[in-house]
mmCIF file of C-alpha atoms in Angstrom:
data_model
loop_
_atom_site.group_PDB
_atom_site.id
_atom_site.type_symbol
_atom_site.label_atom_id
_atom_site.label_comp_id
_atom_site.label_asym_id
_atom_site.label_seq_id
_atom_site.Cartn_x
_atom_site.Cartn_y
_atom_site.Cartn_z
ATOM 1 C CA UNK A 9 36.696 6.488 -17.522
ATOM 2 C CA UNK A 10 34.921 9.426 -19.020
ATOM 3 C CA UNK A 11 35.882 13.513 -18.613
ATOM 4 C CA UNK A 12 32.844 13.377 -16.156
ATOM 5 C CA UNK A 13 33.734 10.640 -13.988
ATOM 6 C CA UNK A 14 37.560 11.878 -13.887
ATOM 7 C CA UNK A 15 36.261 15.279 -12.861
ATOM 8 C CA UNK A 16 34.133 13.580 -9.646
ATOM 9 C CA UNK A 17 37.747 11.826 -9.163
ATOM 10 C CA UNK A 18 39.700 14.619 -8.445
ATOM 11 C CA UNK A 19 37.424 16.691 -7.151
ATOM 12 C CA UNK A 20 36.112 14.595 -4.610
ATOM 13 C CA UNK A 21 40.072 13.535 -3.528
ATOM 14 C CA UNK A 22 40.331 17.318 -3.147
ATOM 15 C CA UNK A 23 36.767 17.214 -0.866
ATOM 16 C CA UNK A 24 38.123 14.410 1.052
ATOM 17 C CA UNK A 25 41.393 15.098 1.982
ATOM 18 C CA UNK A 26 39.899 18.334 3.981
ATOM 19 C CA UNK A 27 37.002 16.092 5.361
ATOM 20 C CA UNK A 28 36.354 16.538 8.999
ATOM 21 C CA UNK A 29 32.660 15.890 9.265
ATOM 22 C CA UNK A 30 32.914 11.977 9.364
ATOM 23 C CA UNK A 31 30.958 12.302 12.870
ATOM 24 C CA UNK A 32 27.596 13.364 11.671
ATOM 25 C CA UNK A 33 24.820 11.500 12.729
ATOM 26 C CA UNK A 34 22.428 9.532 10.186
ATOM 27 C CA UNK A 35 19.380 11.053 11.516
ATOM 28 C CA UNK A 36 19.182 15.609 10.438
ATOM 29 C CA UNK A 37 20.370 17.218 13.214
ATOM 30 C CA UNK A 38 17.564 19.834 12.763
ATOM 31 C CA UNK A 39 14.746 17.637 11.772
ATOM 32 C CA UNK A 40 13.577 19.344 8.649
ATOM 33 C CA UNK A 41 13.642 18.282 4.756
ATOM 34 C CA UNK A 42 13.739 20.426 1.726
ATOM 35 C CA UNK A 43 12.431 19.032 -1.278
ATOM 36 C CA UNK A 44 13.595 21.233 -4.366
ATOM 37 C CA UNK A 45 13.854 20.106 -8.375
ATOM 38 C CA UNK A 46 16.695 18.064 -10.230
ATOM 39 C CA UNK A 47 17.204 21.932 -12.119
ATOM 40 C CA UNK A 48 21.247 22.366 -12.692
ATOM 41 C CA UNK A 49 21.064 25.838 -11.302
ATOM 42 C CA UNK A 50 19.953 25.020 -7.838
ATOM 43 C CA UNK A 51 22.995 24.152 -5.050
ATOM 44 C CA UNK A 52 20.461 23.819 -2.363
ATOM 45 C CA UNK A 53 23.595 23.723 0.597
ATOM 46 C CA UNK A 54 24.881 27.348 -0.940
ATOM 47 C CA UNK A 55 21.300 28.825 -1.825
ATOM 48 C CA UNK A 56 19.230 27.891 1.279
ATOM 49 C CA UNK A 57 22.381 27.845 4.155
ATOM 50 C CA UNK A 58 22.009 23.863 4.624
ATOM 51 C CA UNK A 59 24.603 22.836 6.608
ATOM 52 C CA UNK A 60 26.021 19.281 6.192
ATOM 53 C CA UNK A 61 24.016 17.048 8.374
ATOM 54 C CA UNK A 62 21.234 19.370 9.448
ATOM 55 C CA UNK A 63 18.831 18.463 6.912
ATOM 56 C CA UNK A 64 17.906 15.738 4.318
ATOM 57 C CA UNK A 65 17.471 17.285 0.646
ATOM 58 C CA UNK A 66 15.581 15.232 -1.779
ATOM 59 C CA UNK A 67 15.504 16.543 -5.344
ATOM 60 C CA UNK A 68 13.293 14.843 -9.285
ATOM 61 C CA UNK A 69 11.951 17.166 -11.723
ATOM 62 C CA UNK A 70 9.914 20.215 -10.924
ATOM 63 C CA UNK A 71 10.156 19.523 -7.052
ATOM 64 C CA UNK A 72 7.178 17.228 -6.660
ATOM 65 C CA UNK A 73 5.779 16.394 -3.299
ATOM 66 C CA UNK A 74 3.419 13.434 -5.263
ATOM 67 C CA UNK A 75 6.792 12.007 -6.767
ATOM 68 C CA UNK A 76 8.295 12.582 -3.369
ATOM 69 C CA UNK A 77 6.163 11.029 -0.860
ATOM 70 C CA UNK A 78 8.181 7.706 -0.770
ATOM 71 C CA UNK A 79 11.518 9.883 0.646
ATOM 72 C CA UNK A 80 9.225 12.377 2.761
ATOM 73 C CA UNK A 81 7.567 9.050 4.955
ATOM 74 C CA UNK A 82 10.989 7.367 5.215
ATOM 75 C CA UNK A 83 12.716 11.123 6.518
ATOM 76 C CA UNK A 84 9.889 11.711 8.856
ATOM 77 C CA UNK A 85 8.692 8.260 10.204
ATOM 78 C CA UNK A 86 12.239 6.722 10.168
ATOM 79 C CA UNK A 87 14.464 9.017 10.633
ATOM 80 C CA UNK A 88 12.451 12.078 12.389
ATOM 81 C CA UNK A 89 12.100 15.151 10.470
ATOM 82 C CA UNK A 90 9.338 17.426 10.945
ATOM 83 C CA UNK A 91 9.691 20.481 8.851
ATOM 84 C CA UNK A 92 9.151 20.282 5.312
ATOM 85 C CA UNK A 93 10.513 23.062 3.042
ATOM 86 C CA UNK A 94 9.510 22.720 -0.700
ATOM 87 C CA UNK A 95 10.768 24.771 -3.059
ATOM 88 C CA UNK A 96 10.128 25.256 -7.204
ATOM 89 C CA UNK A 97 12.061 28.073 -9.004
ATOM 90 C CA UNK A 98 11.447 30.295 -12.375
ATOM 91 C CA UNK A 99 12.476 29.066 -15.680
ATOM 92 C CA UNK A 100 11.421 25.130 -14.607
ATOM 93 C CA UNK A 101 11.529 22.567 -17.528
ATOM 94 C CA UNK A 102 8.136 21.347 -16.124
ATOM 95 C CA UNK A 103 6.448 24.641 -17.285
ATOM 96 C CA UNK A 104 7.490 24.001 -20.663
ATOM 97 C CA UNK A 105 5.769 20.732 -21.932
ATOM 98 C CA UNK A 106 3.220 18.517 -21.421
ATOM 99 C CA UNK A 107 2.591 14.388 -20.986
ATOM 100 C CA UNK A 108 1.379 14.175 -24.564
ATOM 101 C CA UNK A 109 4.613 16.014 -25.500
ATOM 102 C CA UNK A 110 6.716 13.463 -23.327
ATOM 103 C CA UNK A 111 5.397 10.512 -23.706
ATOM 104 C CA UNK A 112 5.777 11.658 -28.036
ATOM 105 C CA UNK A 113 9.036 12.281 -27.700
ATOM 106 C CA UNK A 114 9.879 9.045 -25.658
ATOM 107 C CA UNK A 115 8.133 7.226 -28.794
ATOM 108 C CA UNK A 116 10.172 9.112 -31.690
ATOM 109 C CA UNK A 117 13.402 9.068 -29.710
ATOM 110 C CA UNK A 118 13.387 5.500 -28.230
ATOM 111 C CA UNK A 119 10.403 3.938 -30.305
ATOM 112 C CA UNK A 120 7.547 1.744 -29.456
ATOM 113 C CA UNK A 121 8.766 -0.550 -26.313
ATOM 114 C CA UNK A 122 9.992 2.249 -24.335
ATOM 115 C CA UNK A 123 6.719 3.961 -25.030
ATOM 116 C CA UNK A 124 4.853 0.428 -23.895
ATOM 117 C CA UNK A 125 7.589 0.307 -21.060
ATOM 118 C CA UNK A 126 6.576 4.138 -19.872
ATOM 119 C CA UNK A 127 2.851 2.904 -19.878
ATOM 120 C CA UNK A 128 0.944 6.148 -18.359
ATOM 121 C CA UNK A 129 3.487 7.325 -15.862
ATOM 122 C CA UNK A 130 3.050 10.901 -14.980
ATOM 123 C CA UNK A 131 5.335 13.136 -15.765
ATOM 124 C CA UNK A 132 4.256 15.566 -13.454
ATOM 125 C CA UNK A 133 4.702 18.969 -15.626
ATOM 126 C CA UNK A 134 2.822 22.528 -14.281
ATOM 127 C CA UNK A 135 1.599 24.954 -16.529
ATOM 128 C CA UNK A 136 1.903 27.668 -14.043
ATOM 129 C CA UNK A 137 4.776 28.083 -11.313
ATOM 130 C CA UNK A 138 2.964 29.545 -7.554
ATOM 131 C CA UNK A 139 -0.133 27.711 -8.560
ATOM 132 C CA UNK A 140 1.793 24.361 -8.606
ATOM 133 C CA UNK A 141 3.638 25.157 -5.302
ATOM 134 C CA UNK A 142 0.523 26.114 -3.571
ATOM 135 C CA UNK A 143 -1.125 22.422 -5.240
ATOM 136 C CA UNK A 144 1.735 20.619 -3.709
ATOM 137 C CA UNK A 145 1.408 21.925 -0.050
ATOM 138 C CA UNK A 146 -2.338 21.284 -0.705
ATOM 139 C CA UNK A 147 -0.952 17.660 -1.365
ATOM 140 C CA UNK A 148 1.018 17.092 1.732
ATOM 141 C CA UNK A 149 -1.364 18.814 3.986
ATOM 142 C CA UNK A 150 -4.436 16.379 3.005
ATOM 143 C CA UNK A 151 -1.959 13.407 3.048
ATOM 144 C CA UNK A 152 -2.655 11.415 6.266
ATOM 145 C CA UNK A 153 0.580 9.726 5.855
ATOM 146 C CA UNK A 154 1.644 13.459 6.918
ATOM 147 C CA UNK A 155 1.036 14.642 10.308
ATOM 148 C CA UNK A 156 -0.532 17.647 11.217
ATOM 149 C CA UNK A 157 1.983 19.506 13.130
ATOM 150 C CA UNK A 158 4.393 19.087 10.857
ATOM 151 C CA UNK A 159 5.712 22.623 9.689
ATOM 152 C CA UNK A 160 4.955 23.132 5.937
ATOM 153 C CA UNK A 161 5.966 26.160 3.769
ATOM 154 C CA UNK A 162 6.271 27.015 -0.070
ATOM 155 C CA UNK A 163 8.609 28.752 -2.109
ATOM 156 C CA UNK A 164 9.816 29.721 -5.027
ATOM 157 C CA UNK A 165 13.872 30.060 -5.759
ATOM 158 C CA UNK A 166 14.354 32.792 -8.588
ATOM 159 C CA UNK A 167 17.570 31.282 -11.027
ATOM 160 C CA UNK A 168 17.892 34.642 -12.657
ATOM 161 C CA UNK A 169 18.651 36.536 -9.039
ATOM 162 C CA UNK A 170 19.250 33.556 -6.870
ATOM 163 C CA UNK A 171 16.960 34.784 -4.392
ATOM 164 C CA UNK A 172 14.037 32.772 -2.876
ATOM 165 C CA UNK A 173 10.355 34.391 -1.904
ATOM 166 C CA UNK A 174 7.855 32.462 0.194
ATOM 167 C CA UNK A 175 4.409 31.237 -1.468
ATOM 168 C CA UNK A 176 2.592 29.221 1.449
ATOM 169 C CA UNK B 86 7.871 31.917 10.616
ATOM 170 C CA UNK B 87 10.024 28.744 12.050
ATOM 171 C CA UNK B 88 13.480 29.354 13.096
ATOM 172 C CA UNK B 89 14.671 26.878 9.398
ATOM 173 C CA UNK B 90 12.273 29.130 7.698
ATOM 174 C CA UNK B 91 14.141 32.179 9.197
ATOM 175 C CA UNK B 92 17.254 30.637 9.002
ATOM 176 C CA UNK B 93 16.341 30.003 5.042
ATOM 177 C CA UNK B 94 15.491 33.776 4.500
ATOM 178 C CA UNK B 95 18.776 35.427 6.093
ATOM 179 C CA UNK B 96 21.394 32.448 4.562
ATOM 180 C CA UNK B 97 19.226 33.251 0.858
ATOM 181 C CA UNK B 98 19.656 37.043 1.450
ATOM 182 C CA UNK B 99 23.546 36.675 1.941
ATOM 183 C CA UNK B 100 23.652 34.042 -0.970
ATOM 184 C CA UNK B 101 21.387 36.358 -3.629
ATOM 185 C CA UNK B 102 23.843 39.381 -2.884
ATOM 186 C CA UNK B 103 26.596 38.093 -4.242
ATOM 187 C CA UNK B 104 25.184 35.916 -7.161
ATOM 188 C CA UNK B 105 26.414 36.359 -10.530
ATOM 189 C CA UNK B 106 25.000 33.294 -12.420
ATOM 190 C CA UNK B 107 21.696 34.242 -13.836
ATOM 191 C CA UNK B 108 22.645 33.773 -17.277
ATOM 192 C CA UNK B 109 22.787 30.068 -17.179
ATOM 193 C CA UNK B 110 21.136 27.875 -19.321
ATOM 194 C CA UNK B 111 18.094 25.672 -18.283
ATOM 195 C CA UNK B 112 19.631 22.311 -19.831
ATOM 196 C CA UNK B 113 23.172 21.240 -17.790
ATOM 197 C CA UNK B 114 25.777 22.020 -19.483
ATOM 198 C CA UNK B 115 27.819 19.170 -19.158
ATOM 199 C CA UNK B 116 25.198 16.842 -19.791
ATOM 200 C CA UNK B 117 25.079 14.163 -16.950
ATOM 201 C CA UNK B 118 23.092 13.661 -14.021
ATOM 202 C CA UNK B 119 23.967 12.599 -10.803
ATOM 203 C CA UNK B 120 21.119 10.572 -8.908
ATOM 204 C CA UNK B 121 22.420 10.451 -5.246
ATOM 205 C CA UNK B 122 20.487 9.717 -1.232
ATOM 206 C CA UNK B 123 18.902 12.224 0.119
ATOM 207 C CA UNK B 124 20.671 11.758 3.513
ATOM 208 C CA UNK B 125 21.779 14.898 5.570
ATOM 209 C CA UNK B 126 25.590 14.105 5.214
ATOM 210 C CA UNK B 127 26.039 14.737 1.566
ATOM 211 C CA UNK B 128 26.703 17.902 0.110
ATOM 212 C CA UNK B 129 26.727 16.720 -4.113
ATOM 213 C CA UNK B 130 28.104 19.999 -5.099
ATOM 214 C CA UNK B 131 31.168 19.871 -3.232
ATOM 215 C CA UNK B 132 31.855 16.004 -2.570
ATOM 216 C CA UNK B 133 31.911 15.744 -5.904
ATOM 217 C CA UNK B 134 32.666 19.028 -7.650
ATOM 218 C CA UNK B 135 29.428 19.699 -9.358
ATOM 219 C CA UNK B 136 29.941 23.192 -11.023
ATOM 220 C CA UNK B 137 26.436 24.697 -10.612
ATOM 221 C CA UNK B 138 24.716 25.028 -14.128
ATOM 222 C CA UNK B 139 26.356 21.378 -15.078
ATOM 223 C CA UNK B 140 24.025 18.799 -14.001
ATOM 224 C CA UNK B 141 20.980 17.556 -13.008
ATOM 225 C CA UNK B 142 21.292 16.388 -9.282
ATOM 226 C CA UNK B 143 18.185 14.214 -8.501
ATOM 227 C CA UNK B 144 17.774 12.490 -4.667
ATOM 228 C CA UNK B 145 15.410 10.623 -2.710
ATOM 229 C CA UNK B 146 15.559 8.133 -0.067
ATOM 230 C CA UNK B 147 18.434 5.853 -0.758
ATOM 231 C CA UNK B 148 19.402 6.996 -4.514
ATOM 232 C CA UNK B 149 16.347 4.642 -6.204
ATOM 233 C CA UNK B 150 16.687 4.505 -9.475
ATOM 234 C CA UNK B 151 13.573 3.012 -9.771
ATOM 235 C CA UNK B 152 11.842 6.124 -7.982
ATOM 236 C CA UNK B 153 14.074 8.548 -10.187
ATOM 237 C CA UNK B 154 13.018 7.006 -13.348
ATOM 238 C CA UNK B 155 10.630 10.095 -14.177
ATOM 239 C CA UNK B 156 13.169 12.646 -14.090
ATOM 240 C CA UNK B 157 15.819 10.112 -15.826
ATOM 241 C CA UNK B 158 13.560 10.238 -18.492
ATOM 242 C CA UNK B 159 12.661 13.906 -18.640
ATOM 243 C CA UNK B 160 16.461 14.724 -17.544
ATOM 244 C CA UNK B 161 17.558 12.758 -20.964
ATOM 245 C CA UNK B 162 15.005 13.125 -22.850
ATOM 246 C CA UNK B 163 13.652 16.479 -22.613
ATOM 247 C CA UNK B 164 16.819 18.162 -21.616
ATOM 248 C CA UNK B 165 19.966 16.693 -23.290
ATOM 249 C CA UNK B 166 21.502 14.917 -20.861
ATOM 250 C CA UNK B 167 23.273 11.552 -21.941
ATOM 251 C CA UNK B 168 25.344 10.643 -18.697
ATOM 252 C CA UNK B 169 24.553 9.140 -14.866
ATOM 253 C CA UNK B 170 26.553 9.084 -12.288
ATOM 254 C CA UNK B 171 24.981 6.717 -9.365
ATOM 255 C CA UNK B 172 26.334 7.308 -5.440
ATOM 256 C CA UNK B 173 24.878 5.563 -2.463
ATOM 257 C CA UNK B 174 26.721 5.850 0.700
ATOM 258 C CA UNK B 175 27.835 4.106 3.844
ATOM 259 C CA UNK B 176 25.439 4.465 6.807
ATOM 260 C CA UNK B 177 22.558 4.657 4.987
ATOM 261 C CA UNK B 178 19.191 4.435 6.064
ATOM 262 C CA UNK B 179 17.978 2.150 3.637
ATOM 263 C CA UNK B 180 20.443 -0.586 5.111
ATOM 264 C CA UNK B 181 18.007 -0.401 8.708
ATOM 265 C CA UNK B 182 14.677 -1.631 7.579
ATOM 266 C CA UNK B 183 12.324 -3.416 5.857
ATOM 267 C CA UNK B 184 8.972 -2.713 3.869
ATOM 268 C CA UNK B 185 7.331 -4.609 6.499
ATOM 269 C CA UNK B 186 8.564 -2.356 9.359
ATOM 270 C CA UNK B 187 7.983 1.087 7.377
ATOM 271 C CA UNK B 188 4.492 0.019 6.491
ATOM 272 C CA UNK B 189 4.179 -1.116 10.857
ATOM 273 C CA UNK B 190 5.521 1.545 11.898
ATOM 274 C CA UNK B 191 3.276 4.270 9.292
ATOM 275 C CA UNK B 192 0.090 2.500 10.964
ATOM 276 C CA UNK B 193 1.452 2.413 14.641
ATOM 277 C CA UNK B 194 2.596 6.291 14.487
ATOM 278 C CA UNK B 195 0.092 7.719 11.869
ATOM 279 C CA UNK B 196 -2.917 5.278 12.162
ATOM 280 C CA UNK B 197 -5.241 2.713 10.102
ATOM 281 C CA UNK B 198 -6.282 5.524 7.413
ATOM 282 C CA UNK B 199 -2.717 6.261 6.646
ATOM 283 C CA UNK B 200 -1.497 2.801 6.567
ATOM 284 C CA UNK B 201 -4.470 2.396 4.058
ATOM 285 C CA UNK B 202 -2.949 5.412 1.954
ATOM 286 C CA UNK B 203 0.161 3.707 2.151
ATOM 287 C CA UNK B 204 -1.556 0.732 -0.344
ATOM 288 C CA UNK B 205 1.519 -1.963 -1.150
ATOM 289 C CA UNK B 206 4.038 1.052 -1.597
ATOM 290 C CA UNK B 207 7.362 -0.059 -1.897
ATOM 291 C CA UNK B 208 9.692 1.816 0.236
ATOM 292 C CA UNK B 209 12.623 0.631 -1.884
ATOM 293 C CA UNK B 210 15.414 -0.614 1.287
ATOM 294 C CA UNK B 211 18.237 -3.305 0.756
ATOM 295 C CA UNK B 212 20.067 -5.155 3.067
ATOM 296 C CA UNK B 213 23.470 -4.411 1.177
ATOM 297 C CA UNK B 214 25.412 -1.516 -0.095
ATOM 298 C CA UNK B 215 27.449 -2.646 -3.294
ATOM 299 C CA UNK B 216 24.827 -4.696 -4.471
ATOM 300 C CA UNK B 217 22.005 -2.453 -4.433
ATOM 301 C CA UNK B 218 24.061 -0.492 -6.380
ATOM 302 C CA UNK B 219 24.906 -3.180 -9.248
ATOM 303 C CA UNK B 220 20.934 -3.604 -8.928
ATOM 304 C CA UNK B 221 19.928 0.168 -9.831
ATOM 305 C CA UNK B 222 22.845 -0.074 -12.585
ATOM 306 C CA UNK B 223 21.110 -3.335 -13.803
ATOM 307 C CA UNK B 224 17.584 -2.137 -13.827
ATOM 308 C CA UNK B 225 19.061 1.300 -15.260
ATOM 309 C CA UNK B 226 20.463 -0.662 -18.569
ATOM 310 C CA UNK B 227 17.783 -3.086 -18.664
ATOM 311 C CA UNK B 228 15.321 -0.382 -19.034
ATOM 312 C CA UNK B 229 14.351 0.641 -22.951
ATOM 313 C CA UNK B 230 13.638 3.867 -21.381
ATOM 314 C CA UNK B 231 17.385 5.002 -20.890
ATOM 315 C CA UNK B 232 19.449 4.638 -24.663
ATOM 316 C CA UNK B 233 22.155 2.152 -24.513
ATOM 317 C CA UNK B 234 24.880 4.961 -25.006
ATOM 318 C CA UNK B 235 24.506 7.128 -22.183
ATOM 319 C CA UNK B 236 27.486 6.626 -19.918
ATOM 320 C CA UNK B 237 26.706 5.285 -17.006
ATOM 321 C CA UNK B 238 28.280 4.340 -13.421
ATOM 322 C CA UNK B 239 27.843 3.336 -10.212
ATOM 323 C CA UNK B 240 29.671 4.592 -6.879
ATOM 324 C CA UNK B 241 29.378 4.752 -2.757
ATOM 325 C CA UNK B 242 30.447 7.635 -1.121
ATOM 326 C CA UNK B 243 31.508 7.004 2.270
ATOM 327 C CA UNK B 244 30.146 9.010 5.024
ATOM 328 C CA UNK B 245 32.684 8.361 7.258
ATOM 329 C CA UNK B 246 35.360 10.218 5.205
ATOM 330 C CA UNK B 247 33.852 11.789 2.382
ATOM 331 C CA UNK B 248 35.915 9.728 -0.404
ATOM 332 C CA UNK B 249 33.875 8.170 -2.883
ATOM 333 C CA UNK B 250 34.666 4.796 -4.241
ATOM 334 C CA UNK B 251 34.093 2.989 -7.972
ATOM 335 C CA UNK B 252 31.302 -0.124 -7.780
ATOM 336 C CA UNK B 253 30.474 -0.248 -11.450
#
């Protein structure tokens, strides 16, 4: 068993042992879905006052609604959301490379049959941060597989100050 | 501005004023990412004692590896990490459907233009818990795209009283 997995272990017998929440309903008790990045430095529960239950969080790199889509028809058509908040934050990896530089590094790293296996998947990266929140909502709001009076809004979580500001 | 978008602003405002972590790093410090369900009951962070700055936390409708593969890929390959840690959970909503009635009920809620959207998307359900997660292990290692010495394991967190358990 690696450090890792002993750490989940012993931290989760700790989390479990005070458990009390074991009532919660499957569907979110306040219908709404935030869709944030994969980035280490984001605890959506502490940073955005989820509490457990109220909300489903789905999370990839850079926060994208286009990777997304899958998780946002299942949380809305299934299980009855109807508030989406999506939110990138400064510093992103996303900003900081491009598909040729991916899809170059998958070659060198992992050679020429993971490059074949990757074929021209997307990875998605923005070169600017508001611009790619504000292409996102754009995204969702021309989706028809996302109705129109569902609540959409933008933002942008700072990882320097922990403090969010709203885009769209 | 919605009562979650409200809700988002003041619980932020409280978080921000007492952060102290802005000097983290953008790659996770320990090196492993968790790839987890996107459902309302789990809280990563503190089920599992995710330190914030450590890992990549990545979620979508029923932990997919197949849908995370993008930011796998950029998580290991772009930003150092060389471990993942795999949790679906009791109760989940995956376990209550199948592609067939996702894709009926898309067309009877949204209409013939978003079933269209919807092409032959695969909405990624099983019918089983400990198997689908052998599955995602199996497509995980089978894949040239992930190195055959990142650490890697599969678990179910149960709902019901937030303990996780060991599948693979």
């Amino acid at each position: 068993m690696s450090d890792i997995q002993s750490n989940l272990k012993q931290s989760n017998a700790a989390y479990a042992a005070s458990f009390d929440q074991g009532h919660l309903a499957l569907p979110p008790a306040k219908k709404y879905l935030v869709l944030t990045c994969m980035d280490a430095r984001i605890d959506p529960a502490a940073a955005l006052g989820i509490t457990l239950g109220d909300a489903h969080v789905i999370r990839n790199a850079g926060a994208s609604a286009v990777d997304a889509l899958r998780s946002i028809v299942i949380s809305q058509q299934l299980l009855g959301t109807h508030e989406i908040v999506l939110i990138k934050h400064t510093g992103c990896g996303m900003l900081t490379f491009t598909n040729e530089d991916a899809r170059g590094l998958v070659e060198k790293n992992l050679g020429k049959e993971a490059r074949a296996e990757l074929g021209d998947l997307d990875f998605l990266p923005f070169p600017e941060l508001d611009s790619a929140v504000k292409k996102d909502i754009a995204f969702i709001k021309q989706s028809k597989l996302v109705p129109d009076d569902v609540i959409i809004s933008g933002w942008v979580y700072e990882v320097e100050t922990g403090k969010v500001r709203q885009v769209v």
